[in-house]
Short mmCIF file of C-alpha atoms (C1' of nucleotides) in Angstrom, two decimals:
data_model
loop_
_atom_site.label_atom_id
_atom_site.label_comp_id
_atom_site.label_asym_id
_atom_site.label_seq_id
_atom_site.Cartn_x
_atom_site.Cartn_y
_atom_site.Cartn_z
CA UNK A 1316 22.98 -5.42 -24.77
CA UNK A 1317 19.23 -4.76 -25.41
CA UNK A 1318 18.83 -0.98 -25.55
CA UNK A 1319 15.67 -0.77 -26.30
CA UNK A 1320 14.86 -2.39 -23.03
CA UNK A 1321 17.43 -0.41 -21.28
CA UNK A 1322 16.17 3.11 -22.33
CA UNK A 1323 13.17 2.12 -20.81
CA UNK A 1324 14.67 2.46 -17.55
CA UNK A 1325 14.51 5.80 -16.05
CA UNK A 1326 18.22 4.73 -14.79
CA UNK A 1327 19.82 4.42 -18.77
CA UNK A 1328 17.29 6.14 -20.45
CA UNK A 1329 18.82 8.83 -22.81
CA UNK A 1330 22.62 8.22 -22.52
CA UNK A 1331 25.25 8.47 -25.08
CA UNK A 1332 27.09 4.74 -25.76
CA UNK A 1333 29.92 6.53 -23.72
CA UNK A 1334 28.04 7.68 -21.15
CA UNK A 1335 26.42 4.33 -20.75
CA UNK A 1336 29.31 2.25 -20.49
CA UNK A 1337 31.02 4.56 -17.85
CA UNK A 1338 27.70 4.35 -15.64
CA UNK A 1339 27.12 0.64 -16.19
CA UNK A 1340 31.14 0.19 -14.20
CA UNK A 1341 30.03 3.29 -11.77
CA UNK A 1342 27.50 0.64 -10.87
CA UNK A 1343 29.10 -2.28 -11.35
CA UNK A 1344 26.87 -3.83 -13.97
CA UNK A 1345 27.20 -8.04 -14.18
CA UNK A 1346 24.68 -9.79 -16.08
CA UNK A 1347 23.11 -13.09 -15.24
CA UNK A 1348 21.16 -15.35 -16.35
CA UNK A 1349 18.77 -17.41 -14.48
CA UNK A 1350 15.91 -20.35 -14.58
CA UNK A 1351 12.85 -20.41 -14.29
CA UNK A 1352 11.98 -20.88 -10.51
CA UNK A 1353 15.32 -20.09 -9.98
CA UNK A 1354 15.92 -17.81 -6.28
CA UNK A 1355 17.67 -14.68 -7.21
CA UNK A 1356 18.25 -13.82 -3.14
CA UNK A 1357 18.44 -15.59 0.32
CA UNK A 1358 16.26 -14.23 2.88
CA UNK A 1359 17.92 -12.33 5.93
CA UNK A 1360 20.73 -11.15 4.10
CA UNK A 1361 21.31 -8.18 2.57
CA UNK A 1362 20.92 -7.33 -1.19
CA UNK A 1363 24.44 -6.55 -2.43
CA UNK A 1364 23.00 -5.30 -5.96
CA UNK A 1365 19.62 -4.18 -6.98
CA UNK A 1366 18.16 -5.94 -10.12
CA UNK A 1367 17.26 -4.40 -13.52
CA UNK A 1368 15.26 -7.30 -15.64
CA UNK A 1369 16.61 -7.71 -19.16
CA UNK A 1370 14.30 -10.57 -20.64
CA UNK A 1371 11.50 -12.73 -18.19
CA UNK A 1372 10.03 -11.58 -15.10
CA UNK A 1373 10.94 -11.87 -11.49
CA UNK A 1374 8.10 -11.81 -8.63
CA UNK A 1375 9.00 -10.42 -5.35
CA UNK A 1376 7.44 -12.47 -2.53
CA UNK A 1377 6.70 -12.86 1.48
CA UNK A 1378 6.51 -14.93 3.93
CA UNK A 1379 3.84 -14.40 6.14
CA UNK A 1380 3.55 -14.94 9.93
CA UNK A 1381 1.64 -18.08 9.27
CA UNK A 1382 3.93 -19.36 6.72
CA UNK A 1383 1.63 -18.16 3.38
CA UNK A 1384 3.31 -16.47 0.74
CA UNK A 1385 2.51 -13.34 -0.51
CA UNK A 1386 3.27 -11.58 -4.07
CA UNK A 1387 4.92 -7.80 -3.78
CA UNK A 1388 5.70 -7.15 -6.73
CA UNK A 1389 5.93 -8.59 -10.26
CA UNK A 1390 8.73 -7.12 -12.50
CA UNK A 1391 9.28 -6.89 -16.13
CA UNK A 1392 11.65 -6.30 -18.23
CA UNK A 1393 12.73 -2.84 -17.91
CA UNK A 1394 11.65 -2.83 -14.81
CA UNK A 1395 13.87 -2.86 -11.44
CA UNK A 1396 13.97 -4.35 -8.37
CA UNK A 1397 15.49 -3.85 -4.83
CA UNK A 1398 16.33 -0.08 -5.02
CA UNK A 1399 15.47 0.83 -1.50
CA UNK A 1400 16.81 -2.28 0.32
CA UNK A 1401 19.94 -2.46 -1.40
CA UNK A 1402 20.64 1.32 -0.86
CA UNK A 1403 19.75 0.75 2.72
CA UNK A 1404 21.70 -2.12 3.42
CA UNK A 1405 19.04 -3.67 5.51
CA UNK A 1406 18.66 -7.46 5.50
CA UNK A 1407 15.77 -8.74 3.23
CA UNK A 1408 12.28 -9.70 4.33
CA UNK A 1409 11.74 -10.35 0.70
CA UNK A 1410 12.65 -13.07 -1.72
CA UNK A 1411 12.82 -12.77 -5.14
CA UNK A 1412 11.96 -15.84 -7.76
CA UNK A 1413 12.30 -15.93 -11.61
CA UNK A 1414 8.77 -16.65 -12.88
CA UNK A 1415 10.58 -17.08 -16.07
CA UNK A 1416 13.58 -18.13 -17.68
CA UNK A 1417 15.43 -14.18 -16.72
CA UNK A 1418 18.43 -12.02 -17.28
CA UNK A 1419 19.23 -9.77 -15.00
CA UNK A 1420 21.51 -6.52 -14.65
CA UNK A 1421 22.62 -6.25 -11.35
CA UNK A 1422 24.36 -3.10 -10.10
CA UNK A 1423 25.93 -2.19 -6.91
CA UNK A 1424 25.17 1.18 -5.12
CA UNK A 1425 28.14 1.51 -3.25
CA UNK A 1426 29.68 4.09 -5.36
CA UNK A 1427 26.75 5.66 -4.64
CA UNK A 1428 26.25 6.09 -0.84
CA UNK A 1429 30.93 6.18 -0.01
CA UNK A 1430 32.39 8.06 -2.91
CA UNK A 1431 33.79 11.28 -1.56
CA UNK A 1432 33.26 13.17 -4.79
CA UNK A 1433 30.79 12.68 -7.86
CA UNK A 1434 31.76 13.83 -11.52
CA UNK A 1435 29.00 15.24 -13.48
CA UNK A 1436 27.73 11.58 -15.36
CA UNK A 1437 27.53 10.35 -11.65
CA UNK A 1438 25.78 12.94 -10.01
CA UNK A 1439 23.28 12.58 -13.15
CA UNK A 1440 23.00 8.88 -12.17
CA UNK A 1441 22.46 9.85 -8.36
CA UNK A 1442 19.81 12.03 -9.59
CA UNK A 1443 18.19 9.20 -12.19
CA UNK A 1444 18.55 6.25 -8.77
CA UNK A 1445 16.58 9.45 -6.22
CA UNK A 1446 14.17 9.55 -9.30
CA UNK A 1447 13.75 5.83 -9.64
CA UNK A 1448 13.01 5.70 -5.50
CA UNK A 1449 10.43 8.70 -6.02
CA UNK A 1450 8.88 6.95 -8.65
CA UNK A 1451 8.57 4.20 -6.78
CA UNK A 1452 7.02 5.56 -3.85
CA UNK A 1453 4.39 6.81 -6.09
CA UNK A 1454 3.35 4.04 -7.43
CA UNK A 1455 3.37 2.25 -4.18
CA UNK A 1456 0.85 4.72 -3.20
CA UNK A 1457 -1.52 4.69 -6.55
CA UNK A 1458 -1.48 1.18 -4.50
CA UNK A 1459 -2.13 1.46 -1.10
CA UNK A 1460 -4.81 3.90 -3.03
CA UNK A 1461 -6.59 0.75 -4.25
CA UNK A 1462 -5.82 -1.15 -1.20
CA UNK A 1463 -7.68 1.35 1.28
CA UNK A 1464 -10.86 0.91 -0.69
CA UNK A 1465 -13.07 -1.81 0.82
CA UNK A 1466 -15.36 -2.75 -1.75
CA UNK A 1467 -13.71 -4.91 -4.79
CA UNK A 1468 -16.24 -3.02 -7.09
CA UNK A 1469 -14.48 0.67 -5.50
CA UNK A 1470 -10.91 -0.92 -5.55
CA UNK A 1471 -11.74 -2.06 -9.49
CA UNK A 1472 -13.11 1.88 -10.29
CA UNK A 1473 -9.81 3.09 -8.51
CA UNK A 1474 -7.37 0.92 -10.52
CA UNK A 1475 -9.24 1.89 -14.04
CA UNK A 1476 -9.21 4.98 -13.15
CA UNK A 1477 -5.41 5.23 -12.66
CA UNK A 1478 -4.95 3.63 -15.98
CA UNK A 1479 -7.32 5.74 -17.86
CA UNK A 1480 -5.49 8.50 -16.42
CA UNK A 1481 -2.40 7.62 -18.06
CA UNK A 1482 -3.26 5.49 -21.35
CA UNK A 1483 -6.99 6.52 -22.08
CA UNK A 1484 -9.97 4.55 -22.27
CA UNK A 1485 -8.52 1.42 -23.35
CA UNK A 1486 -5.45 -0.41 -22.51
CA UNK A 1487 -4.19 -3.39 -21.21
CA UNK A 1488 -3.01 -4.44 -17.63
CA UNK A 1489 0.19 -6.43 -16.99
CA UNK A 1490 -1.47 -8.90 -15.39
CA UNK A 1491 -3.30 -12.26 -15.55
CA UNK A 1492 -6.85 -12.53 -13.39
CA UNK A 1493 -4.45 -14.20 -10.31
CA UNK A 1494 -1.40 -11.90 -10.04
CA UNK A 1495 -4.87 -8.50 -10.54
CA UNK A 1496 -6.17 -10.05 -7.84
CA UNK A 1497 -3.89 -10.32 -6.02
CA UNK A 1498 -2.69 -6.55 -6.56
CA UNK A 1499 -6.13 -5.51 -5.79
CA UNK A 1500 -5.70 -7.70 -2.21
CA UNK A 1501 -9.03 -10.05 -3.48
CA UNK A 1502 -9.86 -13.20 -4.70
CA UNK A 1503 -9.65 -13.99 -8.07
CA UNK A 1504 -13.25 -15.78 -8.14
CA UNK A 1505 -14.90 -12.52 -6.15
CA UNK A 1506 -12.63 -10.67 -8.75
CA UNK A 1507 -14.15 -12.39 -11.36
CA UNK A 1508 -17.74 -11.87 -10.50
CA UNK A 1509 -17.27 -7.91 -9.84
CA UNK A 1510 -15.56 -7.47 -13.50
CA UNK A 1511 -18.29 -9.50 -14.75
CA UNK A 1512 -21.44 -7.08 -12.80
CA UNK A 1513 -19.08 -4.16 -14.33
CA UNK A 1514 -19.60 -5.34 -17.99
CA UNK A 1515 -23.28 -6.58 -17.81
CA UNK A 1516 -23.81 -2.87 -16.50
CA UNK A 1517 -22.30 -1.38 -19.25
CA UNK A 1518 -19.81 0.04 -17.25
CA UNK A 1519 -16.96 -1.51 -19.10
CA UNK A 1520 -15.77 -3.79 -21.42
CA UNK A 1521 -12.48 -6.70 -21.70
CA UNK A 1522 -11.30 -9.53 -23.62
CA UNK A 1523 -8.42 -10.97 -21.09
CA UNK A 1524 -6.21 -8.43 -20.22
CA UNK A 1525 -7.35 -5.36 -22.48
CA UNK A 1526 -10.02 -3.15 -20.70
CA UNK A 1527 -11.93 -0.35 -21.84
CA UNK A 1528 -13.23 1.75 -19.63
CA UNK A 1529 -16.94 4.03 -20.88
CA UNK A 1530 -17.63 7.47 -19.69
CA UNK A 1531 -19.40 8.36 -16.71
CA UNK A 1532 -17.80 5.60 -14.83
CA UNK A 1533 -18.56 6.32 -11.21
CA UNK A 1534 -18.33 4.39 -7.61
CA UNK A 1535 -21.53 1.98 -7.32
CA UNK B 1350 15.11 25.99 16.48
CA UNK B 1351 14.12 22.73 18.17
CA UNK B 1352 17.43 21.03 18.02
CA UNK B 1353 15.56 17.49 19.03
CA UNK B 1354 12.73 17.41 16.92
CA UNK B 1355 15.54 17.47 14.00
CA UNK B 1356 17.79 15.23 15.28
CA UNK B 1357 14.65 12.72 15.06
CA UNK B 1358 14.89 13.18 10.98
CA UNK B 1359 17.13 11.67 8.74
CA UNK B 1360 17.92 14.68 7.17
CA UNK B 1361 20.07 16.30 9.85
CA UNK B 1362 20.65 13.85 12.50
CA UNK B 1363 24.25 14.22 13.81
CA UNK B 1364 25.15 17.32 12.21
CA UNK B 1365 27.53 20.07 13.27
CA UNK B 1366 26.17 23.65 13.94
CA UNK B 1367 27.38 24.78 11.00
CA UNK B 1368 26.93 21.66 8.62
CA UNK B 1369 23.56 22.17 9.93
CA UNK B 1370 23.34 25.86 8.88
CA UNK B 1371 24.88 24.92 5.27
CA UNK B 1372 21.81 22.36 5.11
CA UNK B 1373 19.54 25.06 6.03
CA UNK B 1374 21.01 27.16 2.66
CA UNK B 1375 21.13 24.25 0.36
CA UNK B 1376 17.66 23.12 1.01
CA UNK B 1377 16.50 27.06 1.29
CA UNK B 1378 15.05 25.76 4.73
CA UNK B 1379 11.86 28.38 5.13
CA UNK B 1380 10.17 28.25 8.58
CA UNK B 1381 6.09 28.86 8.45
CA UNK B 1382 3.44 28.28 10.77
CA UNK B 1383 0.10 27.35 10.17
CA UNK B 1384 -3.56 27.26 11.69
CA UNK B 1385 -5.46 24.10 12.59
CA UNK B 1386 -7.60 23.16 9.00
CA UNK B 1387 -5.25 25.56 7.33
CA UNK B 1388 -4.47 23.73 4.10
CA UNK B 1389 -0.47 23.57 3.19
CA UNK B 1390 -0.76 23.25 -1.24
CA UNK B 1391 -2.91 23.60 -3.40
CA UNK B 1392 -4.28 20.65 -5.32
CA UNK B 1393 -2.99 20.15 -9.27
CA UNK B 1394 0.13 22.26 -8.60
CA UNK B 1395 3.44 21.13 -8.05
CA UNK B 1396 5.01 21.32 -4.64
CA UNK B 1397 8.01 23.95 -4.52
CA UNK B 1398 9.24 22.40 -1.38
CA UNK B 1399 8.83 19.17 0.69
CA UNK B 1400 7.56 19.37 4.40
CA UNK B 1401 9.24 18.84 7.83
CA UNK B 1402 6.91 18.95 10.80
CA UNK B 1403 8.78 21.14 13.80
CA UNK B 1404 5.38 21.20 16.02
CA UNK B 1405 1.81 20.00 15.70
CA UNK B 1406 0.69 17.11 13.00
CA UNK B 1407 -0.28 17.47 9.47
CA UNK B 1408 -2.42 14.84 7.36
CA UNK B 1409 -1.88 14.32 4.00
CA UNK B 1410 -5.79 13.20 2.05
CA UNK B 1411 -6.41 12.73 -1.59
CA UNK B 1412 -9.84 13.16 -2.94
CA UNK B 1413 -11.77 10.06 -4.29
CA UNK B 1414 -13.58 9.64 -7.98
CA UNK B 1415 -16.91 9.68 -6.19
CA UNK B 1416 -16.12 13.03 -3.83
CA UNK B 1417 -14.82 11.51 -0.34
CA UNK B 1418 -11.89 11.89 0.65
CA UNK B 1419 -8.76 9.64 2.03
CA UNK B 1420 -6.31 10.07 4.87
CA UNK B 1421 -2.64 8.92 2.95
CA UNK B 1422 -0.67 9.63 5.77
CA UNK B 1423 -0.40 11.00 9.25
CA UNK B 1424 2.83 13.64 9.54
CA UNK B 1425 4.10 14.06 12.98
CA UNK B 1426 6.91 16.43 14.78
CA UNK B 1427 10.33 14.66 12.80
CA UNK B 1428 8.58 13.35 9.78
CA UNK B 1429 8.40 14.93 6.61
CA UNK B 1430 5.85 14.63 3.73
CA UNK B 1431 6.07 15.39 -0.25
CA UNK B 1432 9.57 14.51 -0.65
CA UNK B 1433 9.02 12.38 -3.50
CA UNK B 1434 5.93 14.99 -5.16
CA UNK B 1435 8.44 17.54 -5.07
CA UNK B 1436 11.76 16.02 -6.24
CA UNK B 1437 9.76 14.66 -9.21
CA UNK B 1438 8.51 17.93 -9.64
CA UNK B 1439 4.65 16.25 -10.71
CA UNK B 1440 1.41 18.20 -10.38
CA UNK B 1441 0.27 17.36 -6.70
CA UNK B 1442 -2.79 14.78 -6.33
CA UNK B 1443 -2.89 15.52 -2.38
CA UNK B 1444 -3.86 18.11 -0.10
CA UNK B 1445 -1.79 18.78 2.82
CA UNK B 1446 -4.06 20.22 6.17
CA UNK B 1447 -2.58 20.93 9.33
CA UNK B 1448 -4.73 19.03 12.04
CA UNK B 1449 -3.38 21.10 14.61
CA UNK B 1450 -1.81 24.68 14.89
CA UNK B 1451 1.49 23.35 13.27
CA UNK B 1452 4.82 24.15 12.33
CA UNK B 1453 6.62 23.96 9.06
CA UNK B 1454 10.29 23.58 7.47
CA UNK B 1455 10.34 24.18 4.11
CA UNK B 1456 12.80 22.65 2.26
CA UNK B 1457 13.24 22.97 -1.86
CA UNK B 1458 15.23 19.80 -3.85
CA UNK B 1459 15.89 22.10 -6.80
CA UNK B 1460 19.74 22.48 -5.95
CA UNK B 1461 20.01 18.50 -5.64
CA UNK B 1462 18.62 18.22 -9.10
CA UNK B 1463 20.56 21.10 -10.40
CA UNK B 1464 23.76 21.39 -9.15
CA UNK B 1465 26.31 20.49 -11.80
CA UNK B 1466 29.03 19.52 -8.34
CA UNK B 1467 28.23 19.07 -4.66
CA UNK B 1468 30.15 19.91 -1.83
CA UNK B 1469 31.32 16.83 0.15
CA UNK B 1470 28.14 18.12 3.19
CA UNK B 1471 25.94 18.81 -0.41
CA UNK B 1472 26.84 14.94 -1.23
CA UNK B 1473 25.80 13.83 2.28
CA UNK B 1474 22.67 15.27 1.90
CA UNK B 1475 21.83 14.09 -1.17
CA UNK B 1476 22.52 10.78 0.69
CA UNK B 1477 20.69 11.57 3.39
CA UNK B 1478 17.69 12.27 1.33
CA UNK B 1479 18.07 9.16 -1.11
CA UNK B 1480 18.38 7.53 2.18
CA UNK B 1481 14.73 9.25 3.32
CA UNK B 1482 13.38 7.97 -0.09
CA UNK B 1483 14.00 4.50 0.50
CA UNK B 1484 13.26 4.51 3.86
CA UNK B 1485 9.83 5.65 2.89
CA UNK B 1486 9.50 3.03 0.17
CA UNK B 1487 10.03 0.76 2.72
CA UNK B 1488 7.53 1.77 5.20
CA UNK B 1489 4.54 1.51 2.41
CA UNK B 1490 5.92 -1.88 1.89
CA UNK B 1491 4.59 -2.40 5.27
CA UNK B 1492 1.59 -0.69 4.84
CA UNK B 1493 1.04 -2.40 1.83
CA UNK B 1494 1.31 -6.21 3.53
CA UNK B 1495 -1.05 -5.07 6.15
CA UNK B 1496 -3.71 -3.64 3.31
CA UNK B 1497 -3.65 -6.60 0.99
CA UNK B 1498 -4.95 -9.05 4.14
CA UNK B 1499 -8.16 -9.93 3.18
CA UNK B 1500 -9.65 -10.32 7.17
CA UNK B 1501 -9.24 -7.59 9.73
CA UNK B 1502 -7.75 -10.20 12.13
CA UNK B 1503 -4.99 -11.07 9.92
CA UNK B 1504 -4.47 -7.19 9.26
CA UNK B 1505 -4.17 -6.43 13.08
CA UNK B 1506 -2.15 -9.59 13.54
CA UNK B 1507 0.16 -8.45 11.00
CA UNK B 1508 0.26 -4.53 12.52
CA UNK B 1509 0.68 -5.80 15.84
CA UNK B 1510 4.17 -8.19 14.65
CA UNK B 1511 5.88 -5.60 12.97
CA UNK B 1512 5.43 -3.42 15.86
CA UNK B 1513 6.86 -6.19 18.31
CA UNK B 1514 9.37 -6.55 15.85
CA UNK B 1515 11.16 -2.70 16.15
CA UNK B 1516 9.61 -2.29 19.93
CA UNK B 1517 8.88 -5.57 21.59
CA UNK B 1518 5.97 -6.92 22.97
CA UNK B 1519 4.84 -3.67 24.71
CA UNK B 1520 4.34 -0.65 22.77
CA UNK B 1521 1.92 1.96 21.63
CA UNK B 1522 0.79 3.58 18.48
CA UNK B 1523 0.99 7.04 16.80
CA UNK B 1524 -2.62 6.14 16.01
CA UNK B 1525 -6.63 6.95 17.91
CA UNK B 1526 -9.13 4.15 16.62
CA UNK B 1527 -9.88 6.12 13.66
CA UNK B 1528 -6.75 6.88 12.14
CA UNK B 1529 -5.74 3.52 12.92
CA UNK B 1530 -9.03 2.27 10.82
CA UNK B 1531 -7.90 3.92 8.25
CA UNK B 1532 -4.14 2.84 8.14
CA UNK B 1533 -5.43 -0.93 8.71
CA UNK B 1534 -7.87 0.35 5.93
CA UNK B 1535 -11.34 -0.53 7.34
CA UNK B 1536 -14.00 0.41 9.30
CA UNK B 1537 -13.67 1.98 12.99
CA UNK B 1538 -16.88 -0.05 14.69
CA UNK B 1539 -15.34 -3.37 13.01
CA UNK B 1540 -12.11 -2.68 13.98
CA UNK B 1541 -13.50 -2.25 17.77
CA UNK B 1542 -14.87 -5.39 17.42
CA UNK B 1543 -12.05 -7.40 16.51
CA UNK B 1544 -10.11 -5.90 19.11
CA UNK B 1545 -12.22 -6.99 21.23
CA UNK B 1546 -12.49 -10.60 20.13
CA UNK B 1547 -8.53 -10.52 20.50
CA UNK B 1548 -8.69 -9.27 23.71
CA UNK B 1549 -11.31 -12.07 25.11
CA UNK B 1550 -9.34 -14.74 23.34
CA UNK B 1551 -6.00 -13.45 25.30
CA UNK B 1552 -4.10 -12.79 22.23
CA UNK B 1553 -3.72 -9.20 23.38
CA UNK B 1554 -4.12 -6.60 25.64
CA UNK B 1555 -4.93 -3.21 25.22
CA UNK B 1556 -5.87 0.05 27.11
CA UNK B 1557 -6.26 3.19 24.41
CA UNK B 1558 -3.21 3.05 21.91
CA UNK B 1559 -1.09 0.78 24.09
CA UNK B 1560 -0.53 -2.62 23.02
CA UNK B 1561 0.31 -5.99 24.58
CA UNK B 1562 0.64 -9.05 22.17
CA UNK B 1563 0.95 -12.48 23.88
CA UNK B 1564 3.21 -14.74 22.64
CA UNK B 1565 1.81 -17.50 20.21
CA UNK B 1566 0.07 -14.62 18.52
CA UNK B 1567 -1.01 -16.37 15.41
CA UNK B 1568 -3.27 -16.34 12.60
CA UNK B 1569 -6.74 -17.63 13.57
"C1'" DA C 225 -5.05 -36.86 -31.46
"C1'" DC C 226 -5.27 -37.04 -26.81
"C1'" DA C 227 -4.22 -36.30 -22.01
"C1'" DG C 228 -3.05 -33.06 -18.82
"C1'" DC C 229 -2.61 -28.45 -17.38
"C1'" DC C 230 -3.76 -23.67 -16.88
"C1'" DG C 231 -6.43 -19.57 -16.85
"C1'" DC C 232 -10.87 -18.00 -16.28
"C1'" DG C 233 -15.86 -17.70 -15.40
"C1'" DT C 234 -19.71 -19.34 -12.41
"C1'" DT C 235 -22.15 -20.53 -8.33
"C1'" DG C 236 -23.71 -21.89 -3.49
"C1'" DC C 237 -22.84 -21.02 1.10
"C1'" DA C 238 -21.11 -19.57 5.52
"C1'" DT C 239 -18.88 -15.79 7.41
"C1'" DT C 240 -17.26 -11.35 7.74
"C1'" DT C 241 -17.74 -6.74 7.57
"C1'" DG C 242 -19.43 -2.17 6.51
"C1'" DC C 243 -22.84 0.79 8.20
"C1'" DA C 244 -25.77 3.23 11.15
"C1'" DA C 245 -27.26 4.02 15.54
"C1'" DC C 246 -26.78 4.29 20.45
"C1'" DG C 247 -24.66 4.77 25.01
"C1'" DC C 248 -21.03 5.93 28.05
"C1'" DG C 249 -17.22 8.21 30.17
"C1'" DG C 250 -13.88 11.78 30.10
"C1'" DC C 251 -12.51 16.37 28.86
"C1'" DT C 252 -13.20 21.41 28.11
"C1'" DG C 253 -14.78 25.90 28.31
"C1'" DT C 254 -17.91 29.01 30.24
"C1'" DA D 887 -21.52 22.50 37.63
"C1'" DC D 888 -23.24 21.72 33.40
"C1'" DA D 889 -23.67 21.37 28.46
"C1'" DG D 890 -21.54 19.92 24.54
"C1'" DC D 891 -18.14 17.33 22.22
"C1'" DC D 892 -15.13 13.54 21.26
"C1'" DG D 893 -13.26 9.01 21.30
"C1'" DC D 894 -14.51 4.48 21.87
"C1'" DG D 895 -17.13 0.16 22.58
"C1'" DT D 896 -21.40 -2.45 21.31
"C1'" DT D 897 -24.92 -4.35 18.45
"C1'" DG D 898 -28.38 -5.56 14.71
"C1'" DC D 899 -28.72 -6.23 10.04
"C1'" DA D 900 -28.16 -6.45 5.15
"C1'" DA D 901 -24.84 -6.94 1.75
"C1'" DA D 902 -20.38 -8.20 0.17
"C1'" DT D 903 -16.93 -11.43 -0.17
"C1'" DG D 904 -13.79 -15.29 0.76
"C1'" DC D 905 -13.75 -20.02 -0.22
"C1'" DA D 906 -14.24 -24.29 -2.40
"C1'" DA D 907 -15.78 -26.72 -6.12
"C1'" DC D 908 -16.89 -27.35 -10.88
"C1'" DG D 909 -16.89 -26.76 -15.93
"C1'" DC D 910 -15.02 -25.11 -20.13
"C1'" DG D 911 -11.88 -23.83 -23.70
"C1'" DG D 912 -7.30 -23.24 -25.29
"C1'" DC D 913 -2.53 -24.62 -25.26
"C1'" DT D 914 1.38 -27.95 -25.08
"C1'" DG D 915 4.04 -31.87 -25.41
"C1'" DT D 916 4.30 -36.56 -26.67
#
DNA sequence: ACAGCCGCGTTGCATTTGCAACGCGGCTGT
DNA sequence: ACAGCCGCGTTGCAAATGCAACGCGGCTGT
């Protein structure tokens, strides 16, 4: 299986081969493989498994009152998918599309939530899954962060910010100008214009999807 | 101790007296009470313990690039805040203030990441918080689809149906117009205005934070 | 090589919305 | 009772932004 993408995952990350194998049937592990445009859910039912992506990428939609969709995630490989609603049991509101030809790991949190009694590699595995749901809950909220902001130019200086934070003054986003906009909760032409303002100011600098960010960036 | 407000929590709903005293130990549950503005962390630190509300509110802000600062969340009597902050252990990028004289249980995670074997009650804690984690996740997922509406119409319309969803077509929010300006993530004066329009166009009715949605609320 | 598609930048325009200011009614403490 | 405060609705206005449409350049498959 493809380790490197595995130790990626906060879930794998670190284990011995043993180790790795014994939490992969705590969890239930089956691999699939699926097309692109291919549903990985039905809507209204449950999520049996959470997904861990092995190659592609899966987008996590909405349906909206009004019948529009609406993206809620985009996942990569390494990434996962589902955490909370599987663990919780509760029927989906979500459904989740490969964007890409995809493999997926899907594991089962049963174990989990019924067994009576956890050996030591399992309670390390509870404690990874808590992690992964922390983590995520960040990140949701570096998000709403972004969201709250009503001015694209103050949501744009928010999400550069967070990056520079972590990678420095350059780097490059996981996204194309549709799916950023669409994170930032904008439109991609009013998305356009703002990054554009940005670099005739000075302010920053990109080619595509690699940004650098110059000091003394500030709100407008 | 107030026996209802804890019942209201995940944490410790439908335990025994003395389940609920072993809790108590494993989370080294630490009962404080603070002053209206007093501030519960301090900023760039990590949080020793997460929060449960007993009495009063809390609000949890994080300061902006530019100096302002931003309401994240609203903690009332039964709802805790910092879980995630403090299982992860991570420097804290909030500051918790008590917006009324307020009561506090402390509650540490370091046994749930530390233990090498859980009782059976230790387990079902460690549930019970996995189960608060994703719970939480899910609630910013909500917060989230109501932030990344581009109109403030199809940001109330989308409040207002996931409230009739859990309550009905009746019901009334945790929110004044402020705070719920700032969950909707916009401005108070607009926000009065497009309740208004609603109102005339008989989509809803409202007195103060009670709510009446008509039926063939849709987008406009 | 060529057609078709896709991602992205640009622009004009109507509309929305943030912002600031004001007024009103209810509540509170003295 | 009265002053002061707070929450909320209203409104005028300038600026921001969603939206639709168009053009361009690069990529792909035939």
């Amino acid at each position: 299986m493809e380790n490197e993408i595995l130790k990626k995952c906060t879930l794998f990350s670190g284990l011995t081969m043993a180790e790795f194998v014994g939490a992969l049937a705590f969890f239930n592990g089956i691999r699939k493989s699926y097309q692109k445009g291919a549903f990985l859910n039905r809507i209204g039912v449950p999520l049996e498994s959470f997904g861990l992506v092995l190659s592609g990428a899966v987008h996590v939609y909405m349906d909206d009152i009004d019948g529009h969709h609406m993206i809620m995630a985009t996942v990569e490989p390494g990434e996962t998918f589902g955490e909370s609603l599987c663990y919780l049991g509760k029927d989906a509101p979500v459904y989740i599309c490969a964007v890409t030809d995809a493999e997926i790991l899907w594991l089962r949190t049963d174990q989990l939530k019924s067994a009576a009694v956890l050996s030591p590699l399992e309670l390390t595995l509870f404690n990874r899954f808590a992690t992964m749901l922390a983590q995520r809950s960040l990140a949701m909220n570096d998000r709403i962060q972004i969201l709250s902001k009503t001015s694209i130019r103050a949501k744009l200086i928010t999400f550069f910010s967070q990056y520079a934070q972590r990678f420095g003054n350059a780097f490059q986003i996981p996204f194309d100008r549709n799916s950023m906009a669409t994170y930032l909760g904008t439109d991609r032409s009013a998305l356009s214009r703002e990054l554009s303002k940005l670099k005739q100011e000075g302010i920053i600098d990109y080619k595509k999807n690699r940004f650098r960010v110059h000091k003394g960036m500030e709100m407008g």
